Each structure stands twice: as C-alpha cells, then as structure tokens.
XYZ file of C-alpha atoms in Angstrom:
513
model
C 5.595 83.444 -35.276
C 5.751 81.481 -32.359
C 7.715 82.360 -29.572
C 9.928 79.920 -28.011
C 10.728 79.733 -24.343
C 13.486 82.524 -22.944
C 15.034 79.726 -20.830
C 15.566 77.844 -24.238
C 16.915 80.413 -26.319
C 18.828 81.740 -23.527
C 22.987 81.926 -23.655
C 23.109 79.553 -20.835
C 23.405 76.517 -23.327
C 25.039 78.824 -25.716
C 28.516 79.188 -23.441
C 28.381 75.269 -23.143
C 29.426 75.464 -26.785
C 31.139 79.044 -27.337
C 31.895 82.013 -25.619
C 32.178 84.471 -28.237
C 32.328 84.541 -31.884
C 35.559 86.095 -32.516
C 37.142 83.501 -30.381
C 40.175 82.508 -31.314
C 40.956 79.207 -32.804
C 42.562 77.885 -30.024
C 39.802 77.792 -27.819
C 37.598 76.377 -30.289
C 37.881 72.638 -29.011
C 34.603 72.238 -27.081
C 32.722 72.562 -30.995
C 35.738 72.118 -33.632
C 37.811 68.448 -33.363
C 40.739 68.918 -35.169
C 40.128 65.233 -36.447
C 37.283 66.275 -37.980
C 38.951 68.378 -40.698
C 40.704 65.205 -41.930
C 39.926 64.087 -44.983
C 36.444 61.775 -45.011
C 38.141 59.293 -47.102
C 42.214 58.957 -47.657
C 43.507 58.458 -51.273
C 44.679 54.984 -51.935
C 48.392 55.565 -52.592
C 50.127 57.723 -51.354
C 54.084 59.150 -51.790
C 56.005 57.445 -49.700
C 58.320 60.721 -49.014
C 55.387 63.063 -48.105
C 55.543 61.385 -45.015
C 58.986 62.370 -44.062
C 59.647 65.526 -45.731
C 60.674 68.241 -43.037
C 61.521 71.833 -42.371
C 63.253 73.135 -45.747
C 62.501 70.154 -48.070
C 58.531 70.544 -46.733
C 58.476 74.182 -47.547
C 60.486 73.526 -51.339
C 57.741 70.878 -51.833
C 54.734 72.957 -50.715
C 55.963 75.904 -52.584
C 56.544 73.769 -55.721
C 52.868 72.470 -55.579
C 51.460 75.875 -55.372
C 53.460 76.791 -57.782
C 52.009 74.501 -59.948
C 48.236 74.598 -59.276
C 48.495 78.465 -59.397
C 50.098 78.204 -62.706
C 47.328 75.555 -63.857
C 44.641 78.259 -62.983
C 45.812 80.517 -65.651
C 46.240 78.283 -68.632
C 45.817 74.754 -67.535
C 49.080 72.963 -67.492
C 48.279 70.067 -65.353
C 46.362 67.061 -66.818
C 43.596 65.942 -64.293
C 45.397 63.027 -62.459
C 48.697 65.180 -61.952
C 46.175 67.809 -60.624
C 44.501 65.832 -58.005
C 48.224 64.145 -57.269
C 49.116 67.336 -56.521
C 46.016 68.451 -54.235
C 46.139 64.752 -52.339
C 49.733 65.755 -51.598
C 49.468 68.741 -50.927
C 46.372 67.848 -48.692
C 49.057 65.875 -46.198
C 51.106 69.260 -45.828
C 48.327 71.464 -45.174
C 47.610 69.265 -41.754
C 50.332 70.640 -40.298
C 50.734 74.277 -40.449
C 54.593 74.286 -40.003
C 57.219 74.546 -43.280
C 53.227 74.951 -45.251
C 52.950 78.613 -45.274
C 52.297 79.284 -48.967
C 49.365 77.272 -48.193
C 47.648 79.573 -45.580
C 48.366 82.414 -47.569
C 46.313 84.814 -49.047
C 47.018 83.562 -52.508
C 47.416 80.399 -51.249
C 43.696 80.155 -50.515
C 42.995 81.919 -53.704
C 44.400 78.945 -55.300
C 42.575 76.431 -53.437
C 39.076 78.085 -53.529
C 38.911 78.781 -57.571
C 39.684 74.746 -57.731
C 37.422 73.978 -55.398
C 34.321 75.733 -56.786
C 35.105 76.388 -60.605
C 36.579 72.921 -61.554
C 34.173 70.594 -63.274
C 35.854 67.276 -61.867
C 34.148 66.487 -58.751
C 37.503 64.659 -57.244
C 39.432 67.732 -58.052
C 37.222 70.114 -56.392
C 36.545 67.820 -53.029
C 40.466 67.435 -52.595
C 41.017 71.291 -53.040
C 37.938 71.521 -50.375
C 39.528 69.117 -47.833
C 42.472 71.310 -47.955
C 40.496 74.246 -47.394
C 38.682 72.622 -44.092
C 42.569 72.058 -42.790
C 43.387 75.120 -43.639
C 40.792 77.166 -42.434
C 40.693 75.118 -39.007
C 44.036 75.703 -38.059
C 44.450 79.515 -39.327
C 41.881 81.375 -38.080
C 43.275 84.135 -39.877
C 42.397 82.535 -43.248
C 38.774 82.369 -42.668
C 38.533 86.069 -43.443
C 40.842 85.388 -46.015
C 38.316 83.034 -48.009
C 35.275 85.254 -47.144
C 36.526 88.192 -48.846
C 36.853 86.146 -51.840
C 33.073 86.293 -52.296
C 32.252 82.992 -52.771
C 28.773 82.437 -50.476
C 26.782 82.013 -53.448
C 29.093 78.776 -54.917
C 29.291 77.947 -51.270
C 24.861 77.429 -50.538
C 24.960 76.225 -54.165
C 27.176 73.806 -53.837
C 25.304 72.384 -50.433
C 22.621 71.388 -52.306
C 24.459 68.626 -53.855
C 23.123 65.257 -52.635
C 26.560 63.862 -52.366
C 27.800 63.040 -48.589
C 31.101 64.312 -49.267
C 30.057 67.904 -50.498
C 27.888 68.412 -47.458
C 30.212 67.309 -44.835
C 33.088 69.585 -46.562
C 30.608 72.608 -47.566
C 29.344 72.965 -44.295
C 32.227 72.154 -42.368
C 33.518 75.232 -44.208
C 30.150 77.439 -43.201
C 30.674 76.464 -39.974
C 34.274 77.830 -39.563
C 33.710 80.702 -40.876
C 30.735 81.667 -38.298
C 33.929 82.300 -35.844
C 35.704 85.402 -35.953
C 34.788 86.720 -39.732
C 32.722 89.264 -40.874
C 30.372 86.448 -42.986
C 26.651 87.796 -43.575
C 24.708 84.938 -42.183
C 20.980 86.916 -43.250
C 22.781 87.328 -46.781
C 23.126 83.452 -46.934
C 19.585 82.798 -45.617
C 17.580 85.411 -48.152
C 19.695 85.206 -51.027
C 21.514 82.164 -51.240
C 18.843 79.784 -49.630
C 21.397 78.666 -46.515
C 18.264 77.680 -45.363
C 16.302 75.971 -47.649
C 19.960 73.609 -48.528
C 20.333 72.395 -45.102
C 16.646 71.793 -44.483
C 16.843 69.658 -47.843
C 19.871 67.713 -46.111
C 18.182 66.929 -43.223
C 15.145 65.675 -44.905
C 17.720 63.100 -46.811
C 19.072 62.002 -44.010
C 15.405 61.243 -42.373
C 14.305 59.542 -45.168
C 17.676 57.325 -45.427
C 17.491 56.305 -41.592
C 13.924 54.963 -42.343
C 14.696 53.781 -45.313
C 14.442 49.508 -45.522
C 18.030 49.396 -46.875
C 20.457 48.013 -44.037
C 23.657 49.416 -46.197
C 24.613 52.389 -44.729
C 27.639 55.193 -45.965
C 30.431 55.277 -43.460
C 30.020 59.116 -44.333
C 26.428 59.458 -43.492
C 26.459 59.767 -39.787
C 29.255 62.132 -40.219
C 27.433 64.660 -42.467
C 25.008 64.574 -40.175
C 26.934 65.555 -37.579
C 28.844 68.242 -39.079
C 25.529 69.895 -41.250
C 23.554 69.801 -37.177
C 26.778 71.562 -35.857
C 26.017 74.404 -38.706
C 22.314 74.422 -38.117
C 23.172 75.570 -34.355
C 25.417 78.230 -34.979
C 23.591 79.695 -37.493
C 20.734 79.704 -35.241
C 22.819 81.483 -32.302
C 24.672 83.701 -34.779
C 21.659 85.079 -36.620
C 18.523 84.843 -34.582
C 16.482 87.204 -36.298
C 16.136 83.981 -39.196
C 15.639 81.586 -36.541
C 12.206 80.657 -38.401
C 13.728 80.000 -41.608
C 14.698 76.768 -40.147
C 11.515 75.652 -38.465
C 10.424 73.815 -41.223
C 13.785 71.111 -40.662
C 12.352 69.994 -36.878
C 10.329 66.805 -38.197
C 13.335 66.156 -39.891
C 15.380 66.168 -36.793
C 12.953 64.584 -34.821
C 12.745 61.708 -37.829
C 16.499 60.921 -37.286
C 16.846 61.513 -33.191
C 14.247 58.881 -32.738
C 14.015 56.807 -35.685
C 17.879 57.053 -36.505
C 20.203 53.784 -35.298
C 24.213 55.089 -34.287
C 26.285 52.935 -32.642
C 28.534 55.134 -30.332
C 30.303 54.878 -27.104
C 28.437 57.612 -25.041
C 24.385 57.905 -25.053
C 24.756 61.670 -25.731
C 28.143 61.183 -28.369
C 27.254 62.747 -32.226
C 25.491 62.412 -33.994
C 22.434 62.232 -31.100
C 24.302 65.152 -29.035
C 24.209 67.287 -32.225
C 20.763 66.718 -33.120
C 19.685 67.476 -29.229
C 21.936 70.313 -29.932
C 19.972 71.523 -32.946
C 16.525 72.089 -31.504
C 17.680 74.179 -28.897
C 17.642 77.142 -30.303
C 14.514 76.607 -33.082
C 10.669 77.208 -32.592
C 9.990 74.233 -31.199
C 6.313 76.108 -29.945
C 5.671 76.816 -34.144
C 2.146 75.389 -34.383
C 2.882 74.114 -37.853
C 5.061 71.487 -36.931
C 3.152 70.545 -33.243
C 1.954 67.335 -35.079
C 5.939 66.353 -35.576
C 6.494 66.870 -32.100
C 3.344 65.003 -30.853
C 2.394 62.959 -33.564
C -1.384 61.226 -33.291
C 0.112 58.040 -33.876
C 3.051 58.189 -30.810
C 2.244 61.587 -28.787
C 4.878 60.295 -26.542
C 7.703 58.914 -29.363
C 9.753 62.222 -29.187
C 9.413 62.884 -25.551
C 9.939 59.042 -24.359
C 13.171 58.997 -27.115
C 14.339 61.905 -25.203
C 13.982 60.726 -21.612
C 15.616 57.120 -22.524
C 18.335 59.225 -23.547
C 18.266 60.795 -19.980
C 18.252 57.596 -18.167
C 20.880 55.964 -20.355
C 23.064 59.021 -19.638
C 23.062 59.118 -15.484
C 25.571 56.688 -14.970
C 27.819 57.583 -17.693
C 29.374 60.656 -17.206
C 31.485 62.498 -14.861
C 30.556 65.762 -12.826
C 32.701 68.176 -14.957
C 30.986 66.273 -18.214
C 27.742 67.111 -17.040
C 27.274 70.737 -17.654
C 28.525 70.234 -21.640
C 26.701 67.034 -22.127
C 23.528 66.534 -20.237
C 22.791 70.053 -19.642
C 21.483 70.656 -23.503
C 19.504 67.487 -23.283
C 17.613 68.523 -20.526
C 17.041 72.094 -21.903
C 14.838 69.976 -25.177
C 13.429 68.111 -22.713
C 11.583 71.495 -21.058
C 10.963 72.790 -24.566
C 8.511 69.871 -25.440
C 7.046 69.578 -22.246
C 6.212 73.235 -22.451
C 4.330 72.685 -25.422
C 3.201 69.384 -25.060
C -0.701 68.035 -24.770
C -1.834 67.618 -21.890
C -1.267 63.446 -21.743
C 2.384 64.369 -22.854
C 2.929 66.620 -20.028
C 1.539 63.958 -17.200
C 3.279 60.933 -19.129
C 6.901 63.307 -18.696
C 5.652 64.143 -15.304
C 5.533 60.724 -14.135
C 9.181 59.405 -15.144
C 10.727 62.970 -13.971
C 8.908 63.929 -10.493
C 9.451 61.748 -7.555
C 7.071 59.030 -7.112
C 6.103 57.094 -3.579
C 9.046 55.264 -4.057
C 10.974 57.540 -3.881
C 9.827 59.114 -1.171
C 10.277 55.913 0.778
C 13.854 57.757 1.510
C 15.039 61.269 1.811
C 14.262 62.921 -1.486
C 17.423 62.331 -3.664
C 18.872 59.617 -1.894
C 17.424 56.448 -4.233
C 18.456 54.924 -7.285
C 15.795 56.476 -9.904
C 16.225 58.943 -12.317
C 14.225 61.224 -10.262
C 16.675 61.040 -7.510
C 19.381 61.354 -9.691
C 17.725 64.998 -10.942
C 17.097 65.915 -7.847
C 21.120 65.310 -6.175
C 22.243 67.056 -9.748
C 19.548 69.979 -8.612
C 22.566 71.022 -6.483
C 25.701 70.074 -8.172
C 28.345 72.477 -7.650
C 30.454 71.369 -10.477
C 28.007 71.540 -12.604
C 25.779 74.743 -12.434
C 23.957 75.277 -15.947
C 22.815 72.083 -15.161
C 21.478 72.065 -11.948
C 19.853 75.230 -13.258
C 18.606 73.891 -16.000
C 17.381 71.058 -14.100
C 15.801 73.396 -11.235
C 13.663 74.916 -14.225
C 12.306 72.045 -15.210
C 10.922 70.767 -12.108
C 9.655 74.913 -11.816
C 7.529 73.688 -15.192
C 6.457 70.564 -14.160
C 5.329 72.046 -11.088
C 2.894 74.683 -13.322
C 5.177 77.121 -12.669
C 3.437 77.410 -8.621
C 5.394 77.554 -5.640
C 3.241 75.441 -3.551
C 3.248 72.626 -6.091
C 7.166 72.985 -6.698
C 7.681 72.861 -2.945
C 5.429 69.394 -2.430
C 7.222 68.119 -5.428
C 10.605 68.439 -4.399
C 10.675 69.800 -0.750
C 12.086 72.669 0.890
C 15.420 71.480 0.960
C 15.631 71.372 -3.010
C 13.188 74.071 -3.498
C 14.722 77.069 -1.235
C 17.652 77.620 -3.396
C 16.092 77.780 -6.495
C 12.903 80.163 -5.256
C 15.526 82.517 -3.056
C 17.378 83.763 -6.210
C 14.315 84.088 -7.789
C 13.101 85.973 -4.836
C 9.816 83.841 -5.254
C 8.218 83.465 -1.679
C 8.269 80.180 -0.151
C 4.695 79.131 1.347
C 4.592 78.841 5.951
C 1.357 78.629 6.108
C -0.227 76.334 8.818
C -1.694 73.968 6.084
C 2.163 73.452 4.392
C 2.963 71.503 7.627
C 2.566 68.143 6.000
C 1.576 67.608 2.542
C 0.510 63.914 0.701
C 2.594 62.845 -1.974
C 0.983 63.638 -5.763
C -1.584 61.099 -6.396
C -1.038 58.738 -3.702
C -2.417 57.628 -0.397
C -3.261 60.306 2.266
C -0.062 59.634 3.399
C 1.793 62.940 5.304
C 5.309 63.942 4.384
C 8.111 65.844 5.526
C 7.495 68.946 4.244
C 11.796 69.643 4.027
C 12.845 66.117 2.940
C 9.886 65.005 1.407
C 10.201 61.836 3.009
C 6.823 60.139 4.426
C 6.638 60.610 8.244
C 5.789 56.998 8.268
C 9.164 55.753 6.950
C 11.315 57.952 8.863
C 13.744 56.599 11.162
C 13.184 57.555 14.654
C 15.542 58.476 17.412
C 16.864 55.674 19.437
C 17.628 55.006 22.799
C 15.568 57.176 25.992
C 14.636 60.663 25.744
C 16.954 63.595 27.736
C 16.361 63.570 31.633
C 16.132 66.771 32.981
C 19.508 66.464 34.172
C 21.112 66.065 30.966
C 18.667 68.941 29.719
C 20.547 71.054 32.115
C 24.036 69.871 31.324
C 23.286 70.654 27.685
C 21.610 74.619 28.293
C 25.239 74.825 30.320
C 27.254 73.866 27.799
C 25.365 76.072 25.115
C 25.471 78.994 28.144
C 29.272 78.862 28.977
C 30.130 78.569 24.501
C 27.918 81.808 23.886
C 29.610 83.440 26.766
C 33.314 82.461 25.304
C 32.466 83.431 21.542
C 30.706 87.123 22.918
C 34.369 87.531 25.091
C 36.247 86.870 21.987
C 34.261 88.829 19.673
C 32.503 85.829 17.221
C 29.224 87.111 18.000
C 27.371 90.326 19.551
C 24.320 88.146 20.053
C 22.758 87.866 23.607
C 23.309 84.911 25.124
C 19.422 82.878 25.194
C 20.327 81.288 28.530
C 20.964 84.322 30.325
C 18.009 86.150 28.536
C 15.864 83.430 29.720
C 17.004 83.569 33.297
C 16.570 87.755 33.194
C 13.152 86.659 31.730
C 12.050 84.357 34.529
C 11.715 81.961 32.332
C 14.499 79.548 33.325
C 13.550 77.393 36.204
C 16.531 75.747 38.935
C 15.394 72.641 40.326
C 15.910 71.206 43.633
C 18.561 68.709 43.568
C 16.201 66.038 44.985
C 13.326 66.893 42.137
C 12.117 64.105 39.970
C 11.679 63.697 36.886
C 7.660 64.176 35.868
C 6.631 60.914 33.361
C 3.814 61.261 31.179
C-alpha cells in the first residue's frame, strides 16, 4: 500500500472542516448547510394551511399525520397518494423542529425509516427520506436514534441506485450520522460495500460530465457535492479503509478537470468538495499514477489545480483563507510529491519566484508567487501559511540551502526555526543567483537582485553627524540601564574603556576617499 504524505493526511486540514466527531449539531455549520437538507425538488401543490399552522394546531396536525403513517405500517390504511400527501406535508413540519416533536421521536423515526426503505413506491420512500435528512440535521439526538434501528445494509444498498435523488438523500443521511453516533464505518466498507457504491457514483458522474449531451440534471452537481462530502469523512473517520477508496481518484480527477460548474467562488462545491476529497486518499497508490499524470496531459491535473489557485487570490478574504484555499494547496503538494519529474519543474515554475519577481522585494509583486509568498506569513490565516511554507519546503527538495535561495531569509527563518532546521552562514550564502537565470547576485534576505535595489540618497554621514548619532545611542542606553529596561553594557562606553573610540580635534577634517 502506498503511503501518502503525513503533511496530507495530517489533522491540520481536518479542523478546517471538524473538530471532533461527537460535535454537537450546532457547530456543525462549516460542513452541514441547513439548506442542504431541503428537499431536492418541492411537490407541486401544496396545502395552503401548512404554511400557517402554529404552536397547538402544528403539533394536532403533526401528531395526526404520525398517527396515520404509523397506523398504515401495520395494516395499510392509506392509499398511495394520501400516503405521500401525508409525507409532503408532513415534510414542511419536520423543517422546523418546534410544535414537530412526534416527529423527532424515537418512534417517530421508526415510522419514517420502515417507509423509507421497505416501501416499493419510489416517491413514497424519497419523501419519507427527505424527512429523515431534516430530521436528522436538526436533532442530533436522532441520529443515534436511526442507527440503532439497524438499517446500514438497506442504507449501502440503496446507494447503489443510479437515481440522483437516492444518492443525494442516502448519503446525505451517511454523512450525518458520521457525527456523534456510534455507526461502524469498517462494517459499512467490508460488509455492505460503502465503498464499492460511492466509487460506482463517482464513476457516473465522470462519465456524465464527459458525456456529449449538453442537458444536464439540476440535481447532478448537487449529488456530487453531497456523495464528495461523505467520501471525506469516511476517509477521516475510518482511516484504516482509506485504500478501499483509491480506486474512485480517476474518477475525481475526471470531474475536477473535465467537469463544467458555474458558481460564484473558484473554490465553491462542487470543485471545493472534490479538492476536498483527495486529501485524505492515496494519492502516491502506483495503480492510479497514470490518472494523476496521464501520457496524454502529464500536466492536465496539476495545471487544473493551479488555475484554480490563481483564480482564487483575489477572491477571498483573510479569515476565508484558512477554510478555503488552505485544502487546495494541501492537493497541490500531494501531486507534486509524486509527480514525474517534468510535472514537478512545470509546478515549479508557476509557484517559485521567477526574475520577475525578484525585480522587487520578494512578495511585493502582483504574481501568484508573490501572493504565496505574503500569505507565507499571514497571521489570520495560519494552516495556510503553513501549508503554504511546506510546499515551497518540497519544491525546494526538501534542502535548506535551496529553500533559502528560493524564498530568502526573511520568508525562510520562520518556517526552518520551528523546525529547528539550521539556516546556512556560510561565506558562499552571501549572494546567491536567482534559479536558472543570469549570474545575477541577490539579496540573500529579500531576495531582491542587488542590481535593482534602490540605493540611499542624498551624501553619506560626516564624521560629525557620526558623532552626534554614537551620542544619542550613548546617552538612550545610559537612560534605559538607570531605569531598569536593560542590564546590557552600554557599546559606547565599552568602546571608549576599550580604546577603541577615537575624539577628534575640533579642527579635524574629514578624510575623502
């Protein structure tokens, strides 16, 4: 098995997304939209008095339905349009937990469950299974509820289905219930083929986004989404089966960089949640290195994810960062890691500074490098100026000396001092030439060519400002010792007690070169 990189499947991108998984449902709002548990499509009529029904008359109503559909599970007493009238209306209760509590009770999911999994009308059981996504998102108590009922086996089966709807509710369902429940995630995987469903809805989705059809679900990008989301918490929640899902990366990388989505952000789902996915899979697994770097594109998968960079820079804000970018960044080391050699250089020459760039202080121009670089030392955003510090570790071969004439001391001392990774002052490290340019020297902090730095203007120090300046500097170190700032000795007077410090004549002139 290959072994993918610790900085990859470490928890640093893991807290972007959770902090624990018994957290409670409140917190949840970084990975679970309450929109999302809506219903995919709504039903074309609907009462006009659900929408106004309140306190007491809500709670008669809800109790009367679950009367009903309890009853119906026992001998059926419903016919199947007065069932799935019941379920639609009963749907619009269960989105607000308030006056609905037969709804979120145990029996209440009961209910719900055996008519989502045992009917054998399709519209009955999706309705029931829309209810159960409200439900279940807004309770977290009810998650353990429905996992005692036993029903993982119904649950992988019924992923399987090829239907849009099914696999956005199924594993919307999955996916709650990796939060604070006692689920068996390896049970799922070895027995019930958790596995083996989603990498079969993945591969669907790959083959409909290069399919020639322009007609496209409204559901489709929505399934994704939601079926991506699963994939990475079943990967955090049960490592040990990590490889069980290796075999679904070239149908990831199919979608990310064949797939069209019109969204708002660069980095908004589905493309965040299939950046998301491969963070935590075997991305090193030699069987699917020819997905990664195929021998048509090498570069498709790693120029897909640097456009995706570069479109992101200017989009979002500082606190943003760390949750959006930060992930991103993380895939972007995993395939250079890996990558052929041509790979590496081709990610290598859009990521590390270039003369350009060093035209300026290191950070300060417009390019992406620059814009790595400046982010190298955001404070608001520290998994990813960690994140980001790795990478240019990588692309640097992992060697001081080439991560320090990469980036420059300034960047590079941070990063190498909590590593407590020696940084090269050797005579040679003076000045440096910038990689695979001119024999042009550098500033070895700034990483700025000597040749385009600004120089001081206006006339050197005379002696006699020299000497107003060592006063100045004499007389502060002498007030800070009296007060107590500093036990240091003061370097004018050891100077002076070192014979050292020459006093000029007042008629001395200056001496000009």
């Amino acid at each position: 098995m290959a072994q993918q990189s610790s900085r990859i499947r470490s928890g640093t991108f893991w807290r972007i997304f959770s902090s624990s998984r018994n957290r409670s449902a409140s917190s949840e709002g970084s990975s679970i939209h309450p929109q999302m548990a809506q219903p995919a499509q709504q039903p074309a009529q609907q009462p006009a008095a659900v929408a106004v029904l309140t306190g007491p008359e809500k709670l008669a109503k809800v109790t009367s339905l679950m009367d009903k559909l309890t009853e119906d599970l026992v001998s059926v007493s419903l016919l199947p349009h007065q069932r799935d009238s019941a379920l639609e209306e009963l749907k619009i209760y269960s989105r607000d937990p308030r006056d609905s509590s037969p709804i979120f009770t145990k029996e209440g999911i009961e209910t719900l469950t055996r008519h989502a999994f045992n009917s054998p009308s399709s519209t009955t059981s999706r309705n029931a299974l829309r209810i159960l996504c409200n439900v279940l998102l807004l309770k977290q108590e009810t998650r353990q509820m429905f996992v005692d009922l036993g029903y993982e086996a119904k649950l992988c089966d019924k992923l399987k289905s090829d239907n849009l709807d099914d696999e956005f509710l199924i594993s919307r369902i999955i996916f709650l219930t990796t939060y604070g429940t006692t689920i068996n995630l390896v049970e799922l995987i070895d027995k019930h083929q958790l596995a083996d469903a989603i990498t079969k809805s993945l591969e669907r989705h790959a083959k409909n986004c290069t399919a020639t059809s322009s007609a496209t679900d409204p559901m489709e990008n929505t399934a994704l989404a939601q079926i991506l989301q699963l994939l990475f918490n079943i990967t955090h929640y049960c490592s040990s089966r990590v490889s069980s899902f290796t075999v679904a990366i070239p149908h990831i990388v199919t979608v990310l960089c064949k797939g069209t989505f019109t969204t708002q952000k660069p980095l908004d789902p589905p493309t965040s949640s299939l950046v998301n996915a491969l963070i935590n899979l075997e991305t090193g697994a030699k069987d699917i290195q020819s997905s990664l770097y195929s021998h048509d594109d090498p570069n498709m998968l790693a120029n897909r994810l640097v456009d995706l960079l570069t479109s992101s820079t200017s989009v979002y804000k500082d606190e943003e960062l760390d949750a959006s970018i930060t992930p991103l960044i993380g895939v972007i080391s995993a395939v250079h890691e890996h990558a052929p050699v041509d790979v590496k250089n081709s990610i290598r020459s859009r990521l590390l500074p270039t003369e350009a760039d060093r035209s300026q202080v290191l950070g300060r121009t417009d390019t992406l490098p620059s814009w790595l670089l400046k982010n190298s030392t955001n404070p608001v955003a520290p998994q990813l100026r960690e994140t980001i510090s790795n990478l240019f570790f990588d692309m640097s071969d992992q060697d001081v000396s080439q991560f320090v004439h990469n980036v420059g001391y300034g960047f590079a001392s941070g990063f190498l001092l909590n590593r407590n990774l020696l940084v090269p002052l050797g005579p040679n490290d003076a000045f440096t030439v910038a990689r695979g340019g001119r024999n042009r020297p550098i500033n070895p902090i700034t990483g700025q060519f000597l040749d385009t730095e600004r120089q001081p203007e206006g006339p050197a120090m005379t002696d006699e400002e020299k000497g107003r300046e060592a006063e100045r500097l004499f007389v502060l170190f002498e007030r800070m010792r009296a007060n107590g700032v500093i036990s240091a000795e003061n370097p004018v007077r050891t100077a002076v007690q070192e014979g050292r410090f020459e006093e000029l004549p007042d008629d001395s002139e200056e001496e000009l070169d």
